């Protein structure tokens, strides 16, 4: 089971990095690199990232999720996706 989870996280980070590569084509963003501190992201692109995450991973980013810490690094964004997907799965299985 742990292997499947890692593969899923790897797939998530790969997809997020592909989105970031459109804006930062000459630099491969590390999983733990602060994209705001590095100056790669402005407020407009931050919104584009949020919309990408919602569409790509079929989740809803709620107002309470709109904290910079959830979008600061690839790992943080992947963690947000995983948490939201787990919440969705828990909601579906509770029905």
Tab-separated table of C-alpha atoms in Angstrom:
chain	number	residue	atom	x	y	z
A	1	UNK	CA	0.000	0.000	0.000
A	2	UNK	CA	2.841	2.404	0.833
A	3	UNK	CA	4.282	1.994	-2.688
A	4	UNK	CA	0.973	3.023	-4.258
A	5	UNK	CA	0.837	6.135	-2.084
A	6	UNK	CA	4.367	7.124	-3.073
A	7	UNK	CA	3.609	6.581	-6.752
A	8	UNK	CA	0.562	8.787	-6.403
A	9	UNK	CA	2.566	11.525	-4.677
A	10	UNK	CA	5.270	11.257	-7.346
A	11	UNK	CA	2.653	11.589	-10.068
A	12	UNK	CA	1.164	14.601	-8.294
A	13	UNK	CA	4.519	16.355	-7.942
A	14	UNK	CA	5.374	15.607	-11.574
A	15	UNK	CA	2.126	17.174	-12.761
A	16	UNK	CA	2.609	20.243	-10.552
A	17	UNK	CA	6.193	20.660	-11.796
A	18	UNK	CA	4.944	20.472	-15.395
A	19	UNK	CA	2.622	23.400	-14.656
A	20	UNK	CA	5.440	25.396	-13.044
A	21	UNK	CA	7.755	24.654	-15.981
A	22	UNK	CA	5.493	26.730	-18.201
A	23	UNK	CA	6.448	29.822	-16.193
A	24	UNK	CA	9.973	28.841	-15.178
A	25	UNK	CA	11.172	26.965	-18.281
A	26	UNK	CA	14.913	27.378	-17.634
A	27	UNK	CA	14.898	26.031	-14.085
A	28	UNK	CA	13.669	22.745	-12.644
A	29	UNK	CA	11.887	23.655	-9.434
A	30	UNK	CA	12.911	21.385	-6.551
A	31	UNK	CA	10.177	19.775	-4.474
A	32	UNK	CA	11.102	21.842	-1.412
A	33	UNK	CA	12.012	25.112	-3.181
A	34	UNK	CA	10.048	28.164	-2.063
A	35	UNK	CA	8.672	29.435	-5.373
A	36	UNK	CA	7.497	32.716	-3.830
A	37	UNK	CA	10.830	33.544	-2.154
A	38	UNK	CA	12.650	32.648	-5.387
A	39	UNK	CA	10.466	35.155	-7.247
A	40	UNK	CA	9.026	32.635	-9.711
A	41	UNK	CA	5.420	33.319	-8.761
A	42	UNK	CA	3.407	36.515	-8.655
A	43	UNK	CA	-0.173	36.831	-7.407
A	44	UNK	CA	-1.670	36.217	-10.862
A	45	UNK	CA	0.279	33.016	-11.376
A	46	UNK	CA	-0.589	31.924	-7.828
A	47	UNK	CA	-4.251	32.014	-8.859
A	48	UNK	CA	-3.429	30.081	-12.028
A	49	UNK	CA	-1.697	27.421	-9.937
A	50	UNK	CA	-4.762	27.149	-7.693
A	51	UNK	CA	-7.065	26.779	-10.709
A	52	UNK	CA	-4.703	24.228	-12.271
A	53	UNK	CA	-4.719	22.173	-9.070
A	54	UNK	CA	-8.521	22.226	-8.882
A	55	UNK	CA	-8.951	21.180	-12.498
A	56	UNK	CA	-6.041	18.743	-12.785
A	57	UNK	CA	-6.785	16.862	-9.568
A	58	UNK	CA	-10.563	17.373	-9.497
A	59	UNK	CA	-10.612	18.952	-6.056
A	60	UNK	CA	-12.036	22.167	-4.652
A	61	UNK	CA	-9.659	24.557	-2.957
A	62	UNK	CA	-11.720	26.153	-0.203
A	63	UNK	CA	-11.194	29.612	1.293
A	64	UNK	CA	-9.494	28.064	4.329
A	65	UNK	CA	-7.010	26.322	1.997
A	66	UNK	CA	-5.939	29.647	0.464
A	67	UNK	CA	-2.872	30.030	2.654
A	68	UNK	CA	0.528	30.691	1.128
A	69	UNK	CA	1.949	27.718	3.033
A	70	UNK	CA	-0.207	25.385	0.910
A	71	UNK	CA	1.336	26.758	-2.302
A	72	UNK	CA	4.880	27.729	-1.287
A	73	UNK	CA	6.560	24.511	-2.521
A	74	UNK	CA	5.770	21.582	-4.783
A	75	UNK	CA	5.657	19.363	-1.686
A	76	UNK	CA	3.163	21.695	-0.003
A	77	UNK	CA	0.912	21.697	-3.074
A	78	UNK	CA	1.125	17.901	-3.348
A	79	UNK	CA	0.219	17.667	0.352
A	80	UNK	CA	-2.794	19.898	-0.202
A	81	UNK	CA	-3.932	17.734	-3.118
A	82	UNK	CA	-3.512	14.568	-1.061
A	83	UNK	CA	-5.449	16.001	1.911
A	84	UNK	CA	-8.291	17.226	-0.302
A	85	UNK	CA	-8.494	13.897	-2.129
A	86	UNK	CA	-8.591	12.041	1.193
A	87	UNK	CA	-11.368	14.343	2.422
A	88	UNK	CA	-13.334	13.700	-0.756
A	89	UNK	CA	-12.814	9.946	-0.447
A	90	UNK	CA	-13.884	10.011	3.205
A	91	UNK	CA	-17.020	11.948	2.289
A	92	UNK	CA	-17.916	9.485	-0.473
A	93	UNK	CA	-17.316	6.396	1.682
A	94	UNK	CA	-19.348	7.851	4.563
A	95	UNK	CA	-22.447	7.989	2.397
